[in-house]
Tab-separated table of C-alpha atoms and ligand atoms in Angstrom:
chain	number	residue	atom	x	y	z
A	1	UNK	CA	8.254	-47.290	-15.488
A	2	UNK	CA	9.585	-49.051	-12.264
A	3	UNK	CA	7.323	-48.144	-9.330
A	4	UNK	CA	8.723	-47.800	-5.216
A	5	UNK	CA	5.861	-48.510	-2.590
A	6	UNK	CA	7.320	-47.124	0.192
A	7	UNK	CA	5.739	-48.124	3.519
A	8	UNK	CA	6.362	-46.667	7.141
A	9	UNK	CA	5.897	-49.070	9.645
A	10	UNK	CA	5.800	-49.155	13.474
A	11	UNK	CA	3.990	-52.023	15.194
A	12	UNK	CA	2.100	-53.254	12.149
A	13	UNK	CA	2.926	-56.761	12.090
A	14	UNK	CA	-0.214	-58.443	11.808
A	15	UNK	CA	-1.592	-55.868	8.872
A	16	UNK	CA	1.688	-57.075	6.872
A	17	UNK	CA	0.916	-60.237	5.179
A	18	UNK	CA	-2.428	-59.193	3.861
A	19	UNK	CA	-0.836	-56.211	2.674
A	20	UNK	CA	1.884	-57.306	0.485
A	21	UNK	CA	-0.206	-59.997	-0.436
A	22	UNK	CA	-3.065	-57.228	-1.864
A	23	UNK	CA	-0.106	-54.761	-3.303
A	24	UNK	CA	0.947	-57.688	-5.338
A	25	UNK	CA	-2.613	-58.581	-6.782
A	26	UNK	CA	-3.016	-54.836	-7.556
A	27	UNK	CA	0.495	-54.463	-9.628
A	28	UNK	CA	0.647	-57.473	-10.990
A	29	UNK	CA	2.296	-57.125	-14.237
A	30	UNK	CA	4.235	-53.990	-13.220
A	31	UNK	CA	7.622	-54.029	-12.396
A	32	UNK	CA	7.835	-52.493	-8.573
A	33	UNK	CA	9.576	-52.978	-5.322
A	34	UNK	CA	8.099	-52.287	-1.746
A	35	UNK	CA	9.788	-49.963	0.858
A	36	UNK	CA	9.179	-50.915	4.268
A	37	UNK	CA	10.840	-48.580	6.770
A	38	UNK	CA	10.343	-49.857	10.219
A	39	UNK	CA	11.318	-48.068	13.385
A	40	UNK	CA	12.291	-51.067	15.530
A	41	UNK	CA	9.234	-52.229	16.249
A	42	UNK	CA	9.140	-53.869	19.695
A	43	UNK	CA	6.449	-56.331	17.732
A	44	UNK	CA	9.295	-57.562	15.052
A	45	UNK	CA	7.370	-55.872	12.424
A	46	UNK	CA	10.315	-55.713	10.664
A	47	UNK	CA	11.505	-59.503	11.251
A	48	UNK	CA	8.260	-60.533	9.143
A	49	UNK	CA	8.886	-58.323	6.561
A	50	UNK	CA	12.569	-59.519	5.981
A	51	UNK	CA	10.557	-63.444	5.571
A	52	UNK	CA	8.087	-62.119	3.469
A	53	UNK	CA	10.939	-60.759	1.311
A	54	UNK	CA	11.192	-64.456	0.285
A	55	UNK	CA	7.805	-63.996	-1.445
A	56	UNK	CA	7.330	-60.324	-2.123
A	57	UNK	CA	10.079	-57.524	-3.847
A	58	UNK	CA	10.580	-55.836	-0.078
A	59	UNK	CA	13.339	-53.832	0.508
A	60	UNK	CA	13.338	-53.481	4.572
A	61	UNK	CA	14.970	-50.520	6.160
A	62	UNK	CA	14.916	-51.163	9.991
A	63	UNK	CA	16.204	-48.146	11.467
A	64	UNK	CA	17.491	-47.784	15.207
A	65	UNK	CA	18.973	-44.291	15.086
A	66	UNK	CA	15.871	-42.573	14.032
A	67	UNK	CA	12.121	-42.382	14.030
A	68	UNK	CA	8.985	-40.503	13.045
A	69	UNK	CA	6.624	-40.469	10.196
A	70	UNK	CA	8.216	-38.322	8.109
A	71	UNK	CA	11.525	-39.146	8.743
A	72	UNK	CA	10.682	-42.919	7.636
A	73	UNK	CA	9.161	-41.494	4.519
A	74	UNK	CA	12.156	-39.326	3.251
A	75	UNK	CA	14.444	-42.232	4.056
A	76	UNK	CA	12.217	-44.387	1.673
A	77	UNK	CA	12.224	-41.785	-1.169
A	78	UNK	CA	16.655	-42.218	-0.526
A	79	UNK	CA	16.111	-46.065	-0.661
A	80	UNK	CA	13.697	-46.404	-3.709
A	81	UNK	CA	15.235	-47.372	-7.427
A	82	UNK	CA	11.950	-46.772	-9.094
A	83	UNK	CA	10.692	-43.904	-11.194
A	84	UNK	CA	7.707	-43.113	-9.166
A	85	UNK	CA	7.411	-43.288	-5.826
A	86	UNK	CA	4.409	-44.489	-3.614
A	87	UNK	CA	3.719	-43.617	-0.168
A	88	UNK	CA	0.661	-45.450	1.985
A	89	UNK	CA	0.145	-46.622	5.449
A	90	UNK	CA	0.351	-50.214	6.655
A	91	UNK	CA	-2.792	-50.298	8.464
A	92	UNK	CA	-4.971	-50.966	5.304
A	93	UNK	CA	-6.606	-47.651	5.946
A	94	UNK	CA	-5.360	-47.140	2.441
A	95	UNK	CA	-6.523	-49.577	0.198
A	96	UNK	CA	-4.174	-51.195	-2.149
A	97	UNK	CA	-6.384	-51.523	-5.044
A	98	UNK	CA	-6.275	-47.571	-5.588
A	99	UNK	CA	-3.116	-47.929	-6.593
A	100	UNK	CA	-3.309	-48.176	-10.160
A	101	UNK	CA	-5.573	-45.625	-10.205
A	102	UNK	CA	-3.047	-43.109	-8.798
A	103	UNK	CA	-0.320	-44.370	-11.265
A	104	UNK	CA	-2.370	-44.277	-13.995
A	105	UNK	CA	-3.116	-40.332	-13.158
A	106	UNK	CA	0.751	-39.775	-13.081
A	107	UNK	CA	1.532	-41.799	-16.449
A	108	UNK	CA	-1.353	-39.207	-17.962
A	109	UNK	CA	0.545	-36.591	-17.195
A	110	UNK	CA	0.146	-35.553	-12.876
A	111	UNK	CA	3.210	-35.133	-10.662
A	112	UNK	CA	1.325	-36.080	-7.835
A	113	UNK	CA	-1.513	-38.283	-7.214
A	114	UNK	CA	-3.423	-37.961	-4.406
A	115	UNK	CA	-5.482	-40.628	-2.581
A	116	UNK	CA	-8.090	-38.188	-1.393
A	117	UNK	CA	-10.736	-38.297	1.477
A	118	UNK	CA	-12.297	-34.969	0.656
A	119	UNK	CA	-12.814	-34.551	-3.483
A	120	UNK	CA	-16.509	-36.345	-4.557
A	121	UNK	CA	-16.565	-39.612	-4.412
A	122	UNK	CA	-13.552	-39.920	-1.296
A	123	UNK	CA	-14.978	-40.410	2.161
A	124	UNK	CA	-13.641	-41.766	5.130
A	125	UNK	CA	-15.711	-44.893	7.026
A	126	UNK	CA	-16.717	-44.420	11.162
A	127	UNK	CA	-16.101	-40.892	11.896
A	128	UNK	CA	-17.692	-39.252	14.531
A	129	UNK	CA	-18.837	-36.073	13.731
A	130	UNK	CA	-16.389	-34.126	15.759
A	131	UNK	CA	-13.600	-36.122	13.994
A	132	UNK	CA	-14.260	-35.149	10.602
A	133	UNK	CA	-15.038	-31.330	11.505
A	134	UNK	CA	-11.377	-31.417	13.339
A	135	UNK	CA	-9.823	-33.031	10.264
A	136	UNK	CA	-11.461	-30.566	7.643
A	137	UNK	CA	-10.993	-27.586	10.469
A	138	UNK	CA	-7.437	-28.277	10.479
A	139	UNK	CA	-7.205	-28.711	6.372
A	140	UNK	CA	-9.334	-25.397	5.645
A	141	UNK	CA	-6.446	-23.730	8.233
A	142	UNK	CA	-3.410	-25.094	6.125
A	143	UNK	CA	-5.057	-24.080	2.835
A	144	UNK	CA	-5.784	-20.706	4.086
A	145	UNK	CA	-2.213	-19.938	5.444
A	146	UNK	CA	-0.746	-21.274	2.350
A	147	UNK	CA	-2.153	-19.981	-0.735
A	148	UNK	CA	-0.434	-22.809	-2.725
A	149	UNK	CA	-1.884	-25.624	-1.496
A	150	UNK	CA	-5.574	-24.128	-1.423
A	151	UNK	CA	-7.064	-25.960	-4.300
A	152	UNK	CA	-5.775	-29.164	-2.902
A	153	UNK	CA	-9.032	-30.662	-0.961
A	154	UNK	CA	-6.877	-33.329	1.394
A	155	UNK	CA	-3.230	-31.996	1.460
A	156	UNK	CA	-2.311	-33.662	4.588
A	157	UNK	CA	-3.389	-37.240	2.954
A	158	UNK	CA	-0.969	-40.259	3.911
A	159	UNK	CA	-1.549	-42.175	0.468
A	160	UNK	CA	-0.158	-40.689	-2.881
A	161	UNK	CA	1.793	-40.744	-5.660
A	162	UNK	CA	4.432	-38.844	-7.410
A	163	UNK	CA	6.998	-38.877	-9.754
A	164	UNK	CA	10.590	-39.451	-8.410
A	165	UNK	CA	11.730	-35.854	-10.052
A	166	UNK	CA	9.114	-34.245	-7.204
A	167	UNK	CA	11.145	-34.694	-3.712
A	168	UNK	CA	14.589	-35.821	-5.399
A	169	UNK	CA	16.099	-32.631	-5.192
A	170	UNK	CA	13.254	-30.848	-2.454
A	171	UNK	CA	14.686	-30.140	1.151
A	172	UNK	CA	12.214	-31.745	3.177
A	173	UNK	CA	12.292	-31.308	6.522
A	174	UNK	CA	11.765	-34.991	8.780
A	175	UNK	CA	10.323	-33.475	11.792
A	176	UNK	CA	6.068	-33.867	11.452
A	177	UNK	CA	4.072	-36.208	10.243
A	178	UNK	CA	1.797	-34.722	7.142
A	179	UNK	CA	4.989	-35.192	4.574
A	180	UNK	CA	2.617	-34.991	2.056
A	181	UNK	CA	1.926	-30.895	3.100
A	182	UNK	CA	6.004	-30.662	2.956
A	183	UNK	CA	5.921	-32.037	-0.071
A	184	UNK	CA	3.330	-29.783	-1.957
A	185	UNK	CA	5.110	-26.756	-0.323
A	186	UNK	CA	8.826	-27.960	-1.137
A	187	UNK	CA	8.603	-30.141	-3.881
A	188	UNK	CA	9.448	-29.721	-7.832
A	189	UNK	CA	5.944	-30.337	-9.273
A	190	UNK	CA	3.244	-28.650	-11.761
A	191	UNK	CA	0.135	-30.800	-11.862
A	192	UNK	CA	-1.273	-32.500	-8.976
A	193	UNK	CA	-4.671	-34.728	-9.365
A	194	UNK	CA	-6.682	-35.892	-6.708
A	195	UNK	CA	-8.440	-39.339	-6.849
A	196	UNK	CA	-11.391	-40.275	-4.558
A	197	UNK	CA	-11.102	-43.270	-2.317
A	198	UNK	CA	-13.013	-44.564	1.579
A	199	UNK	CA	-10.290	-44.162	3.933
A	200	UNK	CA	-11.036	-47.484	5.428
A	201	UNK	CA	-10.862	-48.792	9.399
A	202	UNK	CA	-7.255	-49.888	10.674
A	203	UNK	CA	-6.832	-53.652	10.299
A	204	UNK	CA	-4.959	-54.274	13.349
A	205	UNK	CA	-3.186	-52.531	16.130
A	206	UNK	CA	-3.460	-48.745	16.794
A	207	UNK	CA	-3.004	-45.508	15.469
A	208	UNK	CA	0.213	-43.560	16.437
A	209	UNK	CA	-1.062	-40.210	15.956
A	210	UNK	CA	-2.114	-39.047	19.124
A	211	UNK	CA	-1.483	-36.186	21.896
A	212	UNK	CA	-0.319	-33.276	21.130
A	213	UNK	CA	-1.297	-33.682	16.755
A	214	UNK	CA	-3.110	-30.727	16.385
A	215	UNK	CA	-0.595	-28.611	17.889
A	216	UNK	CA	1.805	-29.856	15.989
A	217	UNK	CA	-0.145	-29.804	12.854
A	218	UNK	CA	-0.479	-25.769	13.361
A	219	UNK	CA	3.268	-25.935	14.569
A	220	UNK	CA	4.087	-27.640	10.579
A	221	UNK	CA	1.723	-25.355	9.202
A	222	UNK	CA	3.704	-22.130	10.913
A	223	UNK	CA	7.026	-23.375	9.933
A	224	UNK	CA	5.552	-24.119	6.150
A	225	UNK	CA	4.135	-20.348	6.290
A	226	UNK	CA	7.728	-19.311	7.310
A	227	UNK	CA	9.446	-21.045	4.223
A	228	UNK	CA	6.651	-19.712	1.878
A	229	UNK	CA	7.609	-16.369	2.887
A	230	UNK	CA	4.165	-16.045	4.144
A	231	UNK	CA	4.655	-14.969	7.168
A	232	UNK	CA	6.192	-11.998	5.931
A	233	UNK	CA	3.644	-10.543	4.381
A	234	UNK	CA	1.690	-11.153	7.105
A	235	UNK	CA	3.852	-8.939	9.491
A	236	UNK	CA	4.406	-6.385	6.582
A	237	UNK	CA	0.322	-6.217	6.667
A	238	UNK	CA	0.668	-5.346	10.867
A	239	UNK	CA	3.278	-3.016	9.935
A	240	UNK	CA	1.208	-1.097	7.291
A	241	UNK	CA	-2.503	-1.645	9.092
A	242	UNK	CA	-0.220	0.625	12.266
A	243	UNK	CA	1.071	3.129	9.330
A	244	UNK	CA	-2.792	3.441	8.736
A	245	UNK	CA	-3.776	3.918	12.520
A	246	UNK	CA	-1.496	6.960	12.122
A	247	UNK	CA	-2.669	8.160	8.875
A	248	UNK	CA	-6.422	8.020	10.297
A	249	UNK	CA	-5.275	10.016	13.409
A	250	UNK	CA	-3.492	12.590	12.106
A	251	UNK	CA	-6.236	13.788	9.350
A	252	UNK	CA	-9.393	13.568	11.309
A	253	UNK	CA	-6.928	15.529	13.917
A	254	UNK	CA	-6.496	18.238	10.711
A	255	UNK	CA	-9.766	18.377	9.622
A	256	UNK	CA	-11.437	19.037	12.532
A	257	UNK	CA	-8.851	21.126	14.118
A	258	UNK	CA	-7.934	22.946	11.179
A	259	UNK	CA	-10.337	22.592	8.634
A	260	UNK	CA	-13.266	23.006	11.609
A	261	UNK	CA	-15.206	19.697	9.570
A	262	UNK	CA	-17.847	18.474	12.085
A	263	UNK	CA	-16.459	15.231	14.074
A	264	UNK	CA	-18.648	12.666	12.857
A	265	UNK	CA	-18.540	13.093	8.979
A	266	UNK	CA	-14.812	14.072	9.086
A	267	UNK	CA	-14.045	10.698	10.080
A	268	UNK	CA	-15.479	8.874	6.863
A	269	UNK	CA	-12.509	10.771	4.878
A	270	UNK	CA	-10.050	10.211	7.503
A	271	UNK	CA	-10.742	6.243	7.328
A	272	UNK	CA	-10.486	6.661	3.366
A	273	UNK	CA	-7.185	8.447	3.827
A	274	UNK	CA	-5.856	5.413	5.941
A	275	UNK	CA	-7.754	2.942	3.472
A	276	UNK	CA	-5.568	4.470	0.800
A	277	UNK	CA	-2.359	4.409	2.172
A	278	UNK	CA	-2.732	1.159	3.391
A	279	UNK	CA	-3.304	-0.276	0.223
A	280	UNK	CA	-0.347	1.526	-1.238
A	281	UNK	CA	2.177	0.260	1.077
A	282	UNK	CA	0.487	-2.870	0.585
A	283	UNK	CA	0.363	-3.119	-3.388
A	284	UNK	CA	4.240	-1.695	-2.808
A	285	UNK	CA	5.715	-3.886	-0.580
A	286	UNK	CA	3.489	-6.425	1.249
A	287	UNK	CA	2.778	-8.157	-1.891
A	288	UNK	CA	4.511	-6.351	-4.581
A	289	UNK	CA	5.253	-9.858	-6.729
A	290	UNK	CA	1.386	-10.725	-6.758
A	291	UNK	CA	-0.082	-8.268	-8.889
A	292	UNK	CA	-1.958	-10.172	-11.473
A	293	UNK	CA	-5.170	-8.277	-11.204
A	294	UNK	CA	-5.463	-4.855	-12.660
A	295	UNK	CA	-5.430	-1.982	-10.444
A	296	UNK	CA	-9.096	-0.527	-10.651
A	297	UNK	CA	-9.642	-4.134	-9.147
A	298	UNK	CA	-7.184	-4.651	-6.490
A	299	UNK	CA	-7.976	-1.257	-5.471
A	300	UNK	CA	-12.579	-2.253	-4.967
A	301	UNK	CA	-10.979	-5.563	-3.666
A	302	UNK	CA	-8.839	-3.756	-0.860
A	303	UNK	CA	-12.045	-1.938	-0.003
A	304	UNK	CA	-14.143	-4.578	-0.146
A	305	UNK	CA	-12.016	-6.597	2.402
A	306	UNK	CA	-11.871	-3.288	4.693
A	307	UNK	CA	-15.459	-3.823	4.613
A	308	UNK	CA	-15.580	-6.999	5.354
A	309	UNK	CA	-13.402	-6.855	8.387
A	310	UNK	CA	-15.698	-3.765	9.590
A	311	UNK	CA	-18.525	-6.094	10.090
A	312	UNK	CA	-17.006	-8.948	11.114
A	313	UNK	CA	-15.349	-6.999	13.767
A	314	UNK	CA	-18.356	-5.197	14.868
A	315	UNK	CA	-20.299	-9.133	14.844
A	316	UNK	CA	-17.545	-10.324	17.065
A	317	UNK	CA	-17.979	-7.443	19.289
A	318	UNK	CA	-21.931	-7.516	19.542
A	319	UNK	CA	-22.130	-11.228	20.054
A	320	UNK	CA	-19.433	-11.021	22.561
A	321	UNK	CA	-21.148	-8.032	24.921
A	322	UNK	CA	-24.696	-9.775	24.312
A	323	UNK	CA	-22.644	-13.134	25.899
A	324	UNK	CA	-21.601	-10.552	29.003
A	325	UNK	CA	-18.106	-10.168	28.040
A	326	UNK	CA	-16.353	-6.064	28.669
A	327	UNK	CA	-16.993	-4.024	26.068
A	328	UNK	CA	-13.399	-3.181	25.514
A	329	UNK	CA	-12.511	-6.560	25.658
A	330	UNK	CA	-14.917	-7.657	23.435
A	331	UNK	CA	-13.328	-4.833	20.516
A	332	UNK	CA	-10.183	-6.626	21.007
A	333	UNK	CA	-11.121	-9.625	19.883
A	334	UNK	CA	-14.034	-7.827	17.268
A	335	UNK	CA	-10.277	-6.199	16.030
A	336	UNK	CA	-8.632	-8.921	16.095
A	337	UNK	CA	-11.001	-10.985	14.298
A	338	UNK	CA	-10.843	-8.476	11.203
A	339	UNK	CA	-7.404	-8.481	11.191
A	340	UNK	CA	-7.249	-11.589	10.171
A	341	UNK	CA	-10.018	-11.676	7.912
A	342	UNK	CA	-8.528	-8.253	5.892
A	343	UNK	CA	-5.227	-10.543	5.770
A	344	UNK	CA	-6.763	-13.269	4.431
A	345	UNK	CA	-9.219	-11.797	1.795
A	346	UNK	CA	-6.490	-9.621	0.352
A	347	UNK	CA	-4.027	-12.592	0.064
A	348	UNK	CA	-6.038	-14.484	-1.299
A	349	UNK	CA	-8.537	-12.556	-3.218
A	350	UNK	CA	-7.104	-9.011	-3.682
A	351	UNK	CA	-3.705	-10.013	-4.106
A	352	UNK	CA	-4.858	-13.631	-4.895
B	401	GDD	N1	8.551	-45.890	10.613
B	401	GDD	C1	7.561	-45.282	11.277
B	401	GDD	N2	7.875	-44.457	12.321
B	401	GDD	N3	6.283	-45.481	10.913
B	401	GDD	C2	5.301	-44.861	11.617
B	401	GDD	C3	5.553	-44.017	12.703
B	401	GDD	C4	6.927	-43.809	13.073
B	401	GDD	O1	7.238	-43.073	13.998
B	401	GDD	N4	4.357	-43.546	13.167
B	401	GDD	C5	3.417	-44.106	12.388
B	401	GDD	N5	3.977	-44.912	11.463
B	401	GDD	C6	3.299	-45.682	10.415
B	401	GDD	C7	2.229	-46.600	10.913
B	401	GDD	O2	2.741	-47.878	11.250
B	401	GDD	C8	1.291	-46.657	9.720
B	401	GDD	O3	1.746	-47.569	8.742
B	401	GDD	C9	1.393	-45.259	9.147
B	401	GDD	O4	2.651	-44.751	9.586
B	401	GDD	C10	0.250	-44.356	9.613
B	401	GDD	O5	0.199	-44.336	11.018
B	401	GDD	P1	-1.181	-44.371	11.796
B	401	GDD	O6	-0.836	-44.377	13.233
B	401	GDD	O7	-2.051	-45.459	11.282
B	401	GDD	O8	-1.749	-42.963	11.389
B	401	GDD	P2	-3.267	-42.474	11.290
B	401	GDD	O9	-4.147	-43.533	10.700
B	401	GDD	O10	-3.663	-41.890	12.588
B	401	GDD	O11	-3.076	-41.268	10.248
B	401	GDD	C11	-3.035	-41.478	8.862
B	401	GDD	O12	-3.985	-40.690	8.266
B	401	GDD	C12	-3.742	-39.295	8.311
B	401	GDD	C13	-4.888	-38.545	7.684
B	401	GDD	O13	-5.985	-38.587	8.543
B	401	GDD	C14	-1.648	-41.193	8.262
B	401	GDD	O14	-1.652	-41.617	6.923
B	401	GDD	C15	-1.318	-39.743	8.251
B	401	GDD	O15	-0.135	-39.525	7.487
B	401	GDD	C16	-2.457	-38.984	7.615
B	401	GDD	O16	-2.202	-37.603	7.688
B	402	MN	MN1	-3.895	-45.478	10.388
């Protein structure tokens, strides 16, 4: 089994030497190759890794045309000969000695093998508090908007492994920088194993990943939801929660008007009414393929989530007018807040 390390680079010249040099201790014995795909680094980053190809099996790609993470990454997986495929930064932030430990989980068996800050056991060294809440903020908000990635603890991780098979035939899009998330979304792959390990401090230089990451994180994670069809459902679910607006008006309109009921208890069958067509169109259409729990229990799930959404929305709204906001501004946001929170309970739990 021929292993590819495949390294992005920009700027990392004086992380280089100690890196090889540690990559070799740790695979000594195997056969492998290294990747390096350098973006023209004004430092010559790529310069030192064409001498250290003298010492070390480095392949180095030094592109002019092109740049970004990703990008660099998907042109490694073109370059690479070997059967499984490696992908870690240059800073030493990943630490080469996990890398057995990663192959070893893919020759038992794992597609993908993923160095992994968040499973017990991972952690990462001189975080401020705020750092870490941003990171795992941003990770609980991809695993929530796609429902296939939500058992992974660290999907956006910049160290794993996986077998060639996984991305050789996956349309990965270039633009971003968490190729790792593309990959889990787009990839050919049935097992996927986390390991543990400290993401470490960067050696040298500085980190590349600055302005403007977060909103292009959520921009990734939109485009991802688009792809998984996700977003679909989520606009079928507007559609259908408006269908139920009109289902709620028009009976509590009947029964009092017709049926004389008193206004205040004629509601509670009205919202049923709307309860019950919205789940309909929902089981239906929204997310006809997903129905692997019986019906008795999607149906106390769908409730239960209405619930849910009730108080949250009526929370929202209390806090909010106790804080001094309008009242009818503060419903807005109570609704809008339940909205999402009836989306995501029935995706994931109703319809899970
Ligand atoms: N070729 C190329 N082109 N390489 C790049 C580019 C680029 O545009 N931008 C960054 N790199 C290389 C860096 O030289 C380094 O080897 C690696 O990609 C990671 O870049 P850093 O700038 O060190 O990223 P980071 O430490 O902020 O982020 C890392 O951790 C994240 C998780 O917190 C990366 O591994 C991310 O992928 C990961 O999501
Ligand atoms: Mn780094």
């Amino acid at each position: 089994m021929k292993v590819s390390v495949i390294i992005p680079t920009y700027n990392e010249r004086d992380n280089l030497e100690e890196l090889l040099q540690r990559i070799d201790s740790a695979l000594k014995g195997r056969d492998y190759e290294i990747i390096i795909v350098d973006d023209d680094s004004p430092d010559r980053t790529w310069e030192l890794a064409q001498k250290l190809s003298e010492k070390y099996p480095v392949k180095v790609i030094r592109r002019t045309e092109e740049k970004g993470l990703s990008s660099a990454v998907i042109r490694g997986f073109k370059e690479a000969s070997g059967d499984v495929f490696v992908v870690m930064d240059a800073d030493l932030q990943h630490p080469p000695e996990k890398i057995p430990e990663l192959l070893e989980r893919v020759e038992n068996g794992a597609d993908v093998a993923i160095g992994s800050r968040y499973v017990k056991g991972g952690k990462v060294e001189n975080w401020y508090w705020y750092r870490k809440l941003i990171s795992k903020g941003a990770i609980l908000l991809g695993r929530l908007a796609l429902p296939k990635i939500r058992d992974i603890k660290d999907p956006v991780s910049g160290f794993f492994a996986l077998r060639r098979e996984v991305v050789e035939n996956a349309q990965l899009n270039p633009i971003g920088f968490k190729i790792l998330m593309e990959i889990l979304i787009k990839g050919n792959y049935e097992r996927v194993e986390e390991v543990p390990f400290t993401f470490g401090l960067r050696r040298a230089g500085e980190s590349k990943l600055g302005g403007k990451t977060i909103l292009k994180y959520i921009k990734h994670v939109y485009r991802l939801m688009r792809w998984e069809g996700e977003l679909d459902r989520l606009i079928k679910f507007t559609l259908v929660g408006l269908s139920g607006v009109l289902v709620n008006e028009g009976f509590l309109y009947a029964f009092v008007r017709f049926l004389g009921w008193d206004k205040i208890l004629a509601n509670i069958p009205a919202t049923e009414l709307a309860i019950l067509n919205n789940f309909t169109w929902n089981d239906l259409w929204t997310f006809r393929d997903l129905k692997r729990n019986p019906l008795w229990k999607r149906l106390i799930n769908f409730h239960i989530a209405a619930l849910t959404g009730a108080v949250v929305q009526w929370i929202i709204y209390a806090g909010l007018v106790l804080l001094g906001v309008h009242y009818l501004i503060s419903n807005l946001f109570g609704i809008a807040a339940s909205f999402i929170v009836r989306f995501l309970v029935n995706r994931h739990v109703t319809w899970g």
